[in-house]
């Protein structure tokens, strides 16, 4: 059984004070509603400490949106996995399409971060997904394959329990366009199949694959009803209790 895993990626939103207030409201609302999904929120780096304090003891996972590919050193403006772990953060989102497109992150670079996160004992939410042009030119499967192979290079089977995949079609992120549940499910099935080939069918069966891209209160149920969709990585709709609560309680 794959437990539903719903994550909120706050992106560059929420100051420390606003984030802490929101996180306590969210934690309270989730508890009152009897939320029983695995829940994660990923605030900006500077907001993480205040949010950790606000959700202490609630079981909500606080993750980072990124990290550097080195342990320490002369990398101005960067944050290392050791710094995150020292705060109590053990989960990191890597390979988000905004990092790939705005900051030029390659699969090779993402792979170095994935390997370092694993070495540091952290869990990873690895984002993959195609652009509209790639989908329309029939390259969806080729793109997903090369991202999976590149990003997971040298990741051992025994470490795959640390990896969650988030399938996020780039054209659906922040645009209000969602992949249909059928299209999303077939991309997820393809990813699961590739993981079975790269690792084993057991590992593929246990792999949590989140869908991301304009997930909201009205489409979450149909998406989550699909066999291969095990969770969601939510951007815009994770920024208010009113919008996020129906998503984290989709199964109530
Ligand atoms: P969105 O973002 O829900 O605002 O489309 C999803 C994401 O980028 O993770």
PDB file of C-alpha atoms and ligand atoms in Angstrom:
ATOM      1  CA  UNK A   1       0.000   0.000   0.000  1.00  0.00           C
ATOM      2  CA  UNK A   2       1.351   3.383  -1.007  1.00  0.00           C
ATOM      3  CA  UNK A   3       0.280   6.000   1.542  1.00  0.00           C
ATOM      4  CA  UNK A   4      -0.874   9.247  -0.114  1.00  0.00           C
ATOM      5  CA  UNK A   5       1.892  11.863   0.081  1.00  0.00           C
ATOM      6  CA  UNK A   6       0.767  15.465  -0.364  1.00  0.00           C
ATOM      7  CA  UNK A   7       3.354  18.237  -0.454  1.00  0.00           C
ATOM      8  CA  UNK A   8       3.125  22.015  -0.561  1.00  0.00           C
ATOM      9  CA  UNK A   9       5.915  23.818  -2.370  1.00  0.00           C
ATOM     10  CA  UNK A  10       5.743  27.413  -1.173  1.00  0.00           C
ATOM     11  CA  UNK A  11       8.314  28.577  -3.748  1.00  0.00           C
ATOM     12  CA  UNK A  12       9.462  32.163  -3.014  1.00  0.00           C
ATOM     13  CA  UNK A  13       6.446  32.997  -0.847  1.00  0.00           C
ATOM     14  CA  UNK A  14       5.989  33.477   2.920  1.00  0.00           C
ATOM     15  CA  UNK A  15       8.264  35.488   5.160  1.00  0.00           C
ATOM     16  CA  UNK A  16       9.320  33.752   8.389  1.00  0.00           C
ATOM     17  CA  UNK A  17       6.552  35.436  10.391  1.00  0.00           C
ATOM     18  CA  UNK A  18       3.833  34.863   7.805  1.00  0.00           C
ATOM     19  CA  UNK A  19       5.017  31.280   7.260  1.00  0.00           C
ATOM     20  CA  UNK A  20       4.962  30.443  10.962  1.00  0.00           C
ATOM     21  CA  UNK A  21       1.449  31.846  11.410  1.00  0.00           C
ATOM     22  CA  UNK A  22       0.189  30.014   8.319  1.00  0.00           C
ATOM     23  CA  UNK A  23       1.864  26.736   9.302  1.00  0.00           C
ATOM     24  CA  UNK A  24       0.235  26.743  12.754  1.00  0.00           C
ATOM     25  CA  UNK A  25      -3.183  27.482  11.240  1.00  0.00           C
ATOM     26  CA  UNK A  26      -2.652  24.703   8.724  1.00  0.00           C
ATOM     27  CA  UNK A  27      -1.515  22.201  11.357  1.00  0.00           C
ATOM     28  CA  UNK A  28      -4.547  22.987  13.514  1.00  0.00           C
ATOM     29  CA  UNK A  29      -6.969  22.732  10.592  1.00  0.00           C
ATOM     30  CA  UNK A  30      -5.387  19.468   9.406  1.00  0.00           C
ATOM     31  CA  UNK A  31      -5.722  17.950  12.872  1.00  0.00           C
ATOM     32  CA  UNK A  32      -9.341  19.067  13.270  1.00  0.00           C
ATOM     33  CA  UNK A  33     -10.175  17.615   9.880  1.00  0.00           C
ATOM     34  CA  UNK A  34      -8.551  14.286  10.785  1.00  0.00           C
ATOM     35  CA  UNK A  35      -6.087  14.554   7.918  1.00  0.00           C
ATOM     36  CA  UNK A  36      -4.377  11.206   7.433  1.00  0.00           C
ATOM     37  CA  UNK A  37      -2.029  11.685   4.511  1.00  0.00           C
ATOM     38  CA  UNK A  38       1.735  12.007   4.704  1.00  0.00           C
ATOM     39  CA  UNK A  39       2.040  15.796   4.555  1.00  0.00           C
ATOM     40  CA  UNK A  40       5.056  17.902   3.675  1.00  0.00           C
ATOM     41  CA  UNK A  41       5.553  21.642   3.310  1.00  0.00           C
ATOM     42  CA  UNK A  42       8.595  23.260   1.719  1.00  0.00           C
ATOM     43  CA  UNK A  43       9.125  26.872   2.793  1.00  0.00           C
ATOM     44  CA  UNK A  44      11.951  29.112   1.546  1.00  0.00           C
ATOM     45  CA  UNK A  45      15.243  28.510   3.415  1.00  0.00           C
ATOM     46  CA  UNK A  46      14.969  31.510   5.757  1.00  0.00           C
ATOM     47  CA  UNK A  47      11.389  30.625   6.684  1.00  0.00           C
ATOM     48  CA  UNK A  48      12.235  27.023   7.596  1.00  0.00           C
ATOM     49  CA  UNK A  49      13.254  27.548  11.268  1.00  0.00           C
ATOM     50  CA  UNK A  50      10.065  29.436  12.150  1.00  0.00           C
ATOM     51  CA  UNK A  51       7.927  26.832  10.390  1.00  0.00           C
ATOM     52  CA  UNK A  52       9.728  23.937  12.097  1.00  0.00           C
ATOM     53  CA  UNK A  53       8.919  25.520  15.421  1.00  0.00           C
ATOM     54  CA  UNK A  54       5.288  26.092  14.421  1.00  0.00           C
ATOM     55  CA  UNK A  55       4.644  22.480  13.361  1.00  0.00           C
ATOM     56  CA  UNK A  56       6.675  20.734  16.062  1.00  0.00           C
ATOM     57  CA  UNK A  57       5.012  17.500  17.166  1.00  0.00           C
ATOM     58  CA  UNK A  58       2.373  17.543  14.399  1.00  0.00           C
ATOM     59  CA  UNK A  59       4.017  14.997  12.090  1.00  0.00           C
ATOM     60  CA  UNK A  60       4.084  17.498   9.228  1.00  0.00           C
ATOM     61  CA  UNK A  61       7.373  17.141   7.332  1.00  0.00           C
ATOM     62  CA  UNK A  62       9.255  20.375   6.652  1.00  0.00           C
ATOM     63  CA  UNK A  63      11.418  20.150   3.540  1.00  0.00           C
ATOM     64  CA  UNK A  64      13.804  22.394   1.639  1.00  0.00           C
ATOM     65  CA  UNK A  65      13.106  23.448  -1.963  1.00  0.00           C
ATOM     66  CA  UNK A  66      16.710  22.951  -3.025  1.00  0.00           C
ATOM     67  CA  UNK A  67      20.255  22.534  -1.718  1.00  0.00           C
ATOM     68  CA  UNK A  68      23.807  22.789  -3.005  1.00  0.00           C
ATOM     69  CA  UNK A  69      25.733  19.875  -4.498  1.00  0.00           C
ATOM     70  CA  UNK A  70      28.677  20.330  -2.113  1.00  0.00           C
ATOM     71  CA  UNK A  71      29.044  19.652   1.582  1.00  0.00           C
ATOM     72  CA  UNK A  72      30.570  23.061   2.351  1.00  0.00           C
ATOM     73  CA  UNK A  73      32.963  25.571   0.891  1.00  0.00           C
ATOM     74  CA  UNK A  74      33.261  28.714  -1.196  1.00  0.00           C
ATOM     75  CA  UNK A  75      29.803  28.723  -2.812  1.00  0.00           C
ATOM     76  CA  UNK A  76      28.440  32.180  -2.103  1.00  0.00           C
ATOM     77  CA  UNK A  77      24.726  32.308  -1.478  1.00  0.00           C
ATOM     78  CA  UNK A  78      24.278  28.547  -1.240  1.00  0.00           C
ATOM     79  CA  UNK A  79      22.906  26.208   1.439  1.00  0.00           C
ATOM     80  CA  UNK A  80      24.395  22.787   2.210  1.00  0.00           C
ATOM     81  CA  UNK A  81      22.602  19.590   3.227  1.00  0.00           C
ATOM     82  CA  UNK A  82      24.492  19.634   6.523  1.00  0.00           C
ATOM     83  CA  UNK A  83      22.984  23.038   7.344  1.00  0.00           C
ATOM     84  CA  UNK A  84      19.511  21.733   6.598  1.00  0.00           C
ATOM     85  CA  UNK A  85      20.036  18.629   8.698  1.00  0.00           C
ATOM     86  CA  UNK A  86      21.322  20.715  11.576  1.00  0.00           C
ATOM     87  CA  UNK A  87      17.963  22.517  11.571  1.00  0.00           C
ATOM     88  CA  UNK A  88      16.139  19.190  11.535  1.00  0.00           C
ATOM     89  CA  UNK A  89      15.274  19.126   7.830  1.00  0.00           C
ATOM     90  CA  UNK A  90      15.671  15.682   6.286  1.00  0.00           C
ATOM     91  CA  UNK A  91      13.773  16.073   3.019  1.00  0.00           C
ATOM     92  CA  UNK A  92      14.655  18.107  -0.049  1.00  0.00           C
ATOM     93  CA  UNK A  93      12.915  18.823  -3.360  1.00  0.00           C
ATOM     94  CA  UNK A  94      15.383  18.518  -6.242  1.00  0.00           C
ATOM     95  CA  UNK A  95      15.104  19.114  -9.975  1.00  0.00           C
ATOM     96  CA  UNK A  96      12.051  21.376  -9.907  1.00  0.00           C
ATOM     97  CA  UNK A  97      11.349  22.672 -13.400  1.00  0.00           C
ATOM     98  CA  UNK A  98      11.784  26.271 -12.232  1.00  0.00           C
ATOM     99  CA  UNK A  99      15.317  25.374 -11.123  1.00  0.00           C
ATOM    100  CA  UNK A 100      15.931  23.581 -14.396  1.00  0.00           C
ATOM    101  CA  UNK A 101      14.662  26.395 -16.598  1.00  0.00           C
ATOM    102  CA  UNK A 102      15.483  29.630 -14.709  1.00  0.00           C
ATOM    103  CA  UNK A 103      18.766  28.506 -13.160  1.00  0.00           C
ATOM    104  CA  UNK A 104      19.968  26.137 -15.853  1.00  0.00           C
ATOM    105  CA  UNK A 105      20.113  23.022 -13.682  1.00  0.00           C
ATOM    106  CA  UNK A 106      21.119  20.018 -15.769  1.00  0.00           C
ATOM    107  CA  UNK A 107      20.368  16.369 -15.054  1.00  0.00           C
ATOM    108  CA  UNK A 108      24.057  15.897 -14.241  1.00  0.00           C
ATOM    109  CA  UNK A 109      23.956  18.670 -11.645  1.00  0.00           C
ATOM    110  CA  UNK A 110      20.679  17.391 -10.192  1.00  0.00           C
ATOM    111  CA  UNK A 111      22.194  13.909 -10.014  1.00  0.00           C
ATOM    112  CA  UNK A 112      25.103  15.207  -7.922  1.00  0.00           C
ATOM    113  CA  UNK A 113      22.608  16.712  -5.492  1.00  0.00           C
ATOM    114  CA  UNK A 114      20.521  13.527  -5.368  1.00  0.00           C
ATOM    115  CA  UNK A 115      23.630  11.469  -4.575  1.00  0.00           C
ATOM    116  CA  UNK A 116      24.763  13.922  -1.911  1.00  0.00           C
ATOM    117  CA  UNK A 117      21.311  14.024  -0.306  1.00  0.00           C
ATOM    118  CA  UNK A 118      21.341  10.227  -0.109  1.00  0.00           C
ATOM    119  CA  UNK A 119      24.859  10.199   1.288  1.00  0.00           C
ATOM    120  CA  UNK A 120      23.637  12.627   3.942  1.00  0.00           C
ATOM    121  CA  UNK A 121      20.700  10.352   4.770  1.00  0.00           C
ATOM    122  CA  UNK A 122      18.065  12.702   3.398  1.00  0.00           C
ATOM    123  CA  UNK A 123      14.837  11.920   1.538  1.00  0.00           C
ATOM    124  CA  UNK A 124      14.407  13.407  -1.933  1.00  0.00           C
ATOM    125  CA  UNK A 125      11.378  14.518  -3.921  1.00  0.00           C
ATOM    126  CA  UNK A 126      12.756  14.423  -7.444  1.00  0.00           C
ATOM    127  CA  UNK A 127      10.794  16.419 -10.020  1.00  0.00           C
ATOM    128  CA  UNK A 128      10.622  15.389 -13.651  1.00  0.00           C
ATOM    129  CA  UNK A 129       8.372  16.507 -16.481  1.00  0.00           C
ATOM    130  CA  UNK A 130       8.155  17.610 -20.075  1.00  0.00           C
ATOM    131  CA  UNK A 131       7.531  20.966 -21.724  1.00  0.00           C
ATOM    132  CA  UNK A 132       4.530  21.464 -23.987  1.00  0.00           C
ATOM    133  CA  UNK A 133       6.762  21.440 -27.039  1.00  0.00           C
ATOM    134  CA  UNK A 134       8.310  18.122 -25.954  1.00  0.00           C
ATOM    135  CA  UNK A 135       4.882  16.581 -25.373  1.00  0.00           C
ATOM    136  CA  UNK A 136       3.454  17.830 -28.653  1.00  0.00           C
ATOM    137  CA  UNK A 137       6.403  16.562 -30.629  1.00  0.00           C
ATOM    138  CA  UNK A 138       5.917  13.070 -29.190  1.00  0.00           C
ATOM    139  CA  UNK A 139       8.973  13.151 -26.943  1.00  0.00           C
ATOM    140  CA  UNK A 140       7.243  12.712 -23.570  1.00  0.00           C
ATOM    141  CA  UNK A 141       8.628   9.248 -22.889  1.00  0.00           C
ATOM    142  CA  UNK A 142      12.118  10.039 -24.164  1.00  0.00           C
ATOM    143  CA  UNK A 143      12.301  13.132 -21.946  1.00  0.00           C
ATOM    144  CA  UNK A 144      11.062  11.310 -18.841  1.00  0.00           C
ATOM    145  CA  UNK A 145      13.469   8.431 -19.474  1.00  0.00           C
ATOM    146  CA  UNK A 146      16.472  10.639 -19.870  1.00  0.00           C
ATOM    147  CA  UNK A 147      15.591  12.691 -16.776  1.00  0.00           C
ATOM    148  CA  UNK A 148      15.122   9.529 -14.691  1.00  0.00           C
ATOM    149  CA  UNK A 149      18.313   7.930 -15.968  1.00  0.00           C
ATOM    150  CA  UNK A 150      20.338  11.114 -15.599  1.00  0.00           C
ATOM    151  CA  UNK A 151      18.986  12.213 -12.229  1.00  0.00           C
ATOM    152  CA  UNK A 152      19.143   8.734 -10.644  1.00  0.00           C
ATOM    153  CA  UNK A 153      22.516   7.697 -12.089  1.00  0.00           C
ATOM    154  CA  UNK A 154      24.447   5.625  -9.499  1.00  0.00           C
ATOM    155  CA  UNK A 155      21.544   5.698  -7.036  1.00  0.00           C
ATOM    156  CA  UNK A 156      21.506   2.223  -5.533  1.00  0.00           C
ATOM    157  CA  UNK A 157      18.415   0.041  -5.284  1.00  0.00           C
ATOM    158  CA  UNK A 158      18.833   0.048  -1.510  1.00  0.00           C
ATOM    159  CA  UNK A 159      18.496   3.848  -1.514  1.00  0.00           C
ATOM    160  CA  UNK A 160      15.382   4.018  -3.662  1.00  0.00           C
ATOM    161  CA  UNK A 161      13.151   4.018  -0.571  1.00  0.00           C
ATOM    162  CA  UNK A 162      14.466   7.578  -0.027  1.00  0.00           C
ATOM    163  CA  UNK A 163      13.222   8.743  -3.416  1.00  0.00           C
ATOM    164  CA  UNK A 164       9.780  10.105  -4.259  1.00  0.00           C
ATOM    165  CA  UNK A 165       9.196  11.138  -7.862  1.00  0.00           C
ATOM    166  CA  UNK A 166       7.049  14.168  -8.676  1.00  0.00           C
ATOM    167  CA  UNK A 167       5.763  14.146 -12.246  1.00  0.00           C
ATOM    168  CA  UNK A 168       5.185  17.786 -13.124  1.00  0.00           C
ATOM    169  CA  UNK A 169       4.412  18.606 -16.742  1.00  0.00           C
ATOM    170  CA  UNK A 170       6.035  22.022 -17.138  1.00  0.00           C
ATOM    171  CA  UNK A 171       3.053  23.382 -19.107  1.00  0.00           C
ATOM    172  CA  UNK A 172       0.728  22.644 -16.179  1.00  0.00           C
ATOM    173  CA  UNK A 173       2.733  24.431 -13.482  1.00  0.00           C
ATOM    174  CA  UNK A 174       1.145  27.649 -12.294  1.00  0.00           C
ATOM    175  CA  UNK A 175      -0.874  27.914 -15.508  1.00  0.00           C
ATOM    176  CA  UNK A 176      -4.230  26.611 -14.318  1.00  0.00           C
ATOM    177  CA  UNK A 177      -3.908  23.843 -16.936  1.00  0.00           C
ATOM    178  CA  UNK A 178      -3.864  20.375 -15.438  1.00  0.00           C
ATOM    179  CA  UNK A 179      -3.015  17.176 -17.229  1.00  0.00           C
ATOM    180  CA  UNK A 180      -6.187  15.091 -17.424  1.00  0.00           C
ATOM    181  CA  UNK A 181      -6.180  12.357 -14.789  1.00  0.00           C
ATOM    182  CA  UNK A 182      -5.801   9.863 -17.659  1.00  0.00           C
ATOM    183  CA  UNK A 183      -2.784  11.650 -19.178  1.00  0.00           C
ATOM    184  CA  UNK A 184      -1.174  12.048 -15.775  1.00  0.00           C
ATOM    185  CA  UNK A 185      -1.806   8.407 -14.897  1.00  0.00           C
ATOM    186  CA  UNK A 186      -0.266   7.216 -18.120  1.00  0.00           C
ATOM    187  CA  UNK A 187       2.870   9.311 -17.540  1.00  0.00           C
ATOM    188  CA  UNK A 188       3.014   7.920 -13.993  1.00  0.00           C
ATOM    189  CA  UNK A 189       2.623   4.373 -15.304  1.00  0.00           C
ATOM    190  CA  UNK A 190       5.452   5.019 -17.734  1.00  0.00           C
ATOM    191  CA  UNK A 191       7.683   6.306 -14.907  1.00  0.00           C
ATOM    192  CA  UNK A 192       6.836   3.279 -12.752  1.00  0.00           C
ATOM    193  CA  UNK A 193       7.655   1.006 -15.673  1.00  0.00           C
ATOM    194  CA  UNK A 194      11.028   2.668 -16.231  1.00  0.00           C
ATOM    195  CA  UNK A 195      11.855   2.346 -12.522  1.00  0.00           C
ATOM    196  CA  UNK A 196      10.946  -1.355 -12.727  1.00  0.00           C
ATOM    197  CA  UNK A 197      13.383  -1.716 -15.616  1.00  0.00           C
ATOM    198  CA  UNK A 198      16.111   0.313 -13.924  1.00  0.00           C
ATOM    199  CA  UNK A 199      15.654  -1.345 -10.518  1.00  0.00           C
ATOM    200  CA  UNK A 200      12.981  -3.977  -9.848  1.00  0.00           C
ATOM    201  CA  UNK A 201       9.246  -4.339  -9.933  1.00  0.00           C
ATOM    202  CA  UNK A 202       9.165  -4.344  -6.126  1.00  0.00           C
ATOM    203  CA  UNK A 203      10.916  -0.991  -5.983  1.00  0.00           C
ATOM    204  CA  UNK A 204       8.616   0.360  -8.691  1.00  0.00           C
ATOM    205  CA  UNK A 205       5.524  -0.872  -6.859  1.00  0.00           C
ATOM    206  CA  UNK A 206       6.601   0.837  -3.645  1.00  0.00           C
ATOM    207  CA  UNK A 207       7.645   4.088  -5.331  1.00  0.00           C
ATOM    208  CA  UNK A 208       5.497   7.095  -4.475  1.00  0.00           C
ATOM    209  CA  UNK A 209       4.820   9.186  -7.577  1.00  0.00           C
ATOM    210  CA  UNK A 210       3.255  12.590  -6.956  1.00  0.00           C
ATOM    211  CA  UNK A 211       1.532  14.622  -9.629  1.00  0.00           C
ATOM    212  CA  UNK A 212       2.189  18.354  -9.742  1.00  0.00           C
ATOM    213  CA  UNK A 213       0.829  21.152 -11.902  1.00  0.00           C
ATOM    214  CA  UNK A 214      -2.208  23.250 -10.943  1.00  0.00           C
ATOM    215  CA  UNK A 215      -3.546  20.714  -8.437  1.00  0.00           C
ATOM    216  CA  UNK A 216      -6.512  22.219  -6.599  1.00  0.00           C
ATOM    217  CA  UNK A 217      -9.556  21.332  -4.509  1.00  0.00           C
ATOM    218  CA  UNK A 218     -11.651  20.507  -7.552  1.00  0.00           C
ATOM    219  CA  UNK A 219      -9.264  18.228  -9.444  1.00  0.00           C
ATOM    220  CA  UNK A 220      -7.440  16.446  -6.601  1.00  0.00           C
ATOM    221  CA  UNK A 221      -9.966  13.639  -6.120  1.00  0.00           C
ATOM    222  CA  UNK A 222     -10.035  12.618  -9.769  1.00  0.00           C
ATOM    223  CA  UNK A 223      -6.244  12.681  -9.943  1.00  0.00           C
ATOM    224  CA  UNK A 224      -5.782  10.730  -6.716  1.00  0.00           C
ATOM    225  CA  UNK A 225      -8.315   8.122  -7.831  1.00  0.00           C
ATOM    226  CA  UNK A 226      -5.904   6.976 -10.527  1.00  0.00           C
ATOM    227  CA  UNK A 227      -3.941   3.829  -9.911  1.00  0.00           C
ATOM    228  CA  UNK A 228      -0.499   5.301 -10.399  1.00  0.00           C
ATOM    229  CA  UNK A 229      -1.020   8.692  -8.768  1.00  0.00           C
ATOM    230  CA  UNK A 230       0.067   8.458  -5.146  1.00  0.00           C
ATOM    231  CA  UNK A 231       0.230  12.071  -4.107  1.00  0.00           C
ATOM    232  CA  UNK A 232       0.516  15.666  -5.175  1.00  0.00           C
ATOM    233  CA  UNK A 233       3.124  18.395  -5.212  1.00  0.00           C
ATOM    234  CA  UNK A 234       1.120  21.575  -4.902  1.00  0.00           C
ATOM    235  CA  UNK A 235       2.356  25.105  -5.536  1.00  0.00           C
ATOM    236  CA  UNK A 236      -0.197  27.934  -5.662  1.00  0.00           C
ATOM    237  CA  UNK A 237      -2.954  26.074  -3.820  1.00  0.00           C
ATOM    238  CA  UNK A 238      -0.641  25.232  -0.902  1.00  0.00           C
ATOM    239  CA  UNK A 239      -0.456  28.871   0.188  1.00  0.00           C
ATOM    240  CA  UNK A 240      -3.767  29.164   2.010  1.00  0.00           C
ATOM    241  CA  UNK A 241      -5.563  26.905   4.480  1.00  0.00           C
ATOM    242  CA  UNK A 242      -8.775  27.340   2.530  1.00  0.00           C
ATOM    243  CA  UNK A 243      -7.198  25.958  -0.657  1.00  0.00           C
ATOM    244  CA  UNK A 244      -4.793  23.396   0.803  1.00  0.00           C
ATOM    245  CA  UNK A 245      -7.097  21.774   3.387  1.00  0.00           C
ATOM    246  CA  UNK A 246      -9.444  20.192   0.806  1.00  0.00           C
ATOM    247  CA  UNK A 247      -6.364  18.777  -0.956  1.00  0.00           C
ATOM    248  CA  UNK A 248      -4.804  17.193   2.122  1.00  0.00           C
ATOM    249  CA  UNK A 249      -8.210  15.804   3.124  1.00  0.00           C
ATOM    250  CA  UNK A 250      -9.183  14.596  -0.372  1.00  0.00           C
ATOM    251  CA  UNK A 251      -9.738  11.105   1.044  1.00  0.00           C
ATOM    252  CA  UNK A 252     -12.073  12.151   3.870  1.00  0.00           C
TER     253      UNK A 252
HETATM  254  P1  LIG B   1       1.333  24.832  -9.093  1.00  0.00           P
HETATM  255  O1  LIG B   1       2.879  24.445  -8.865  1.00  0.00           O
HETATM  256  O2  LIG B   1       0.530  23.931  -8.216  1.00  0.00           O
HETATM  257  O3  LIG B   1       1.243  26.268  -8.710  1.00  0.00           O
HETATM  258  O4  LIG B   1       1.051  24.588 -10.549  1.00  0.00           O
HETATM  259  C1  LIG B   1       3.269  23.105  -8.731  1.00  0.00           C
HETATM  260  C2  LIG B   1       4.764  23.023  -8.553  1.00  0.00           C
HETATM  261  O5  LIG B   1       5.489  23.775  -9.213  1.00  0.00           O
HETATM  262  O6  LIG B   1       5.257  22.211  -7.753  1.00  0.00           O
END
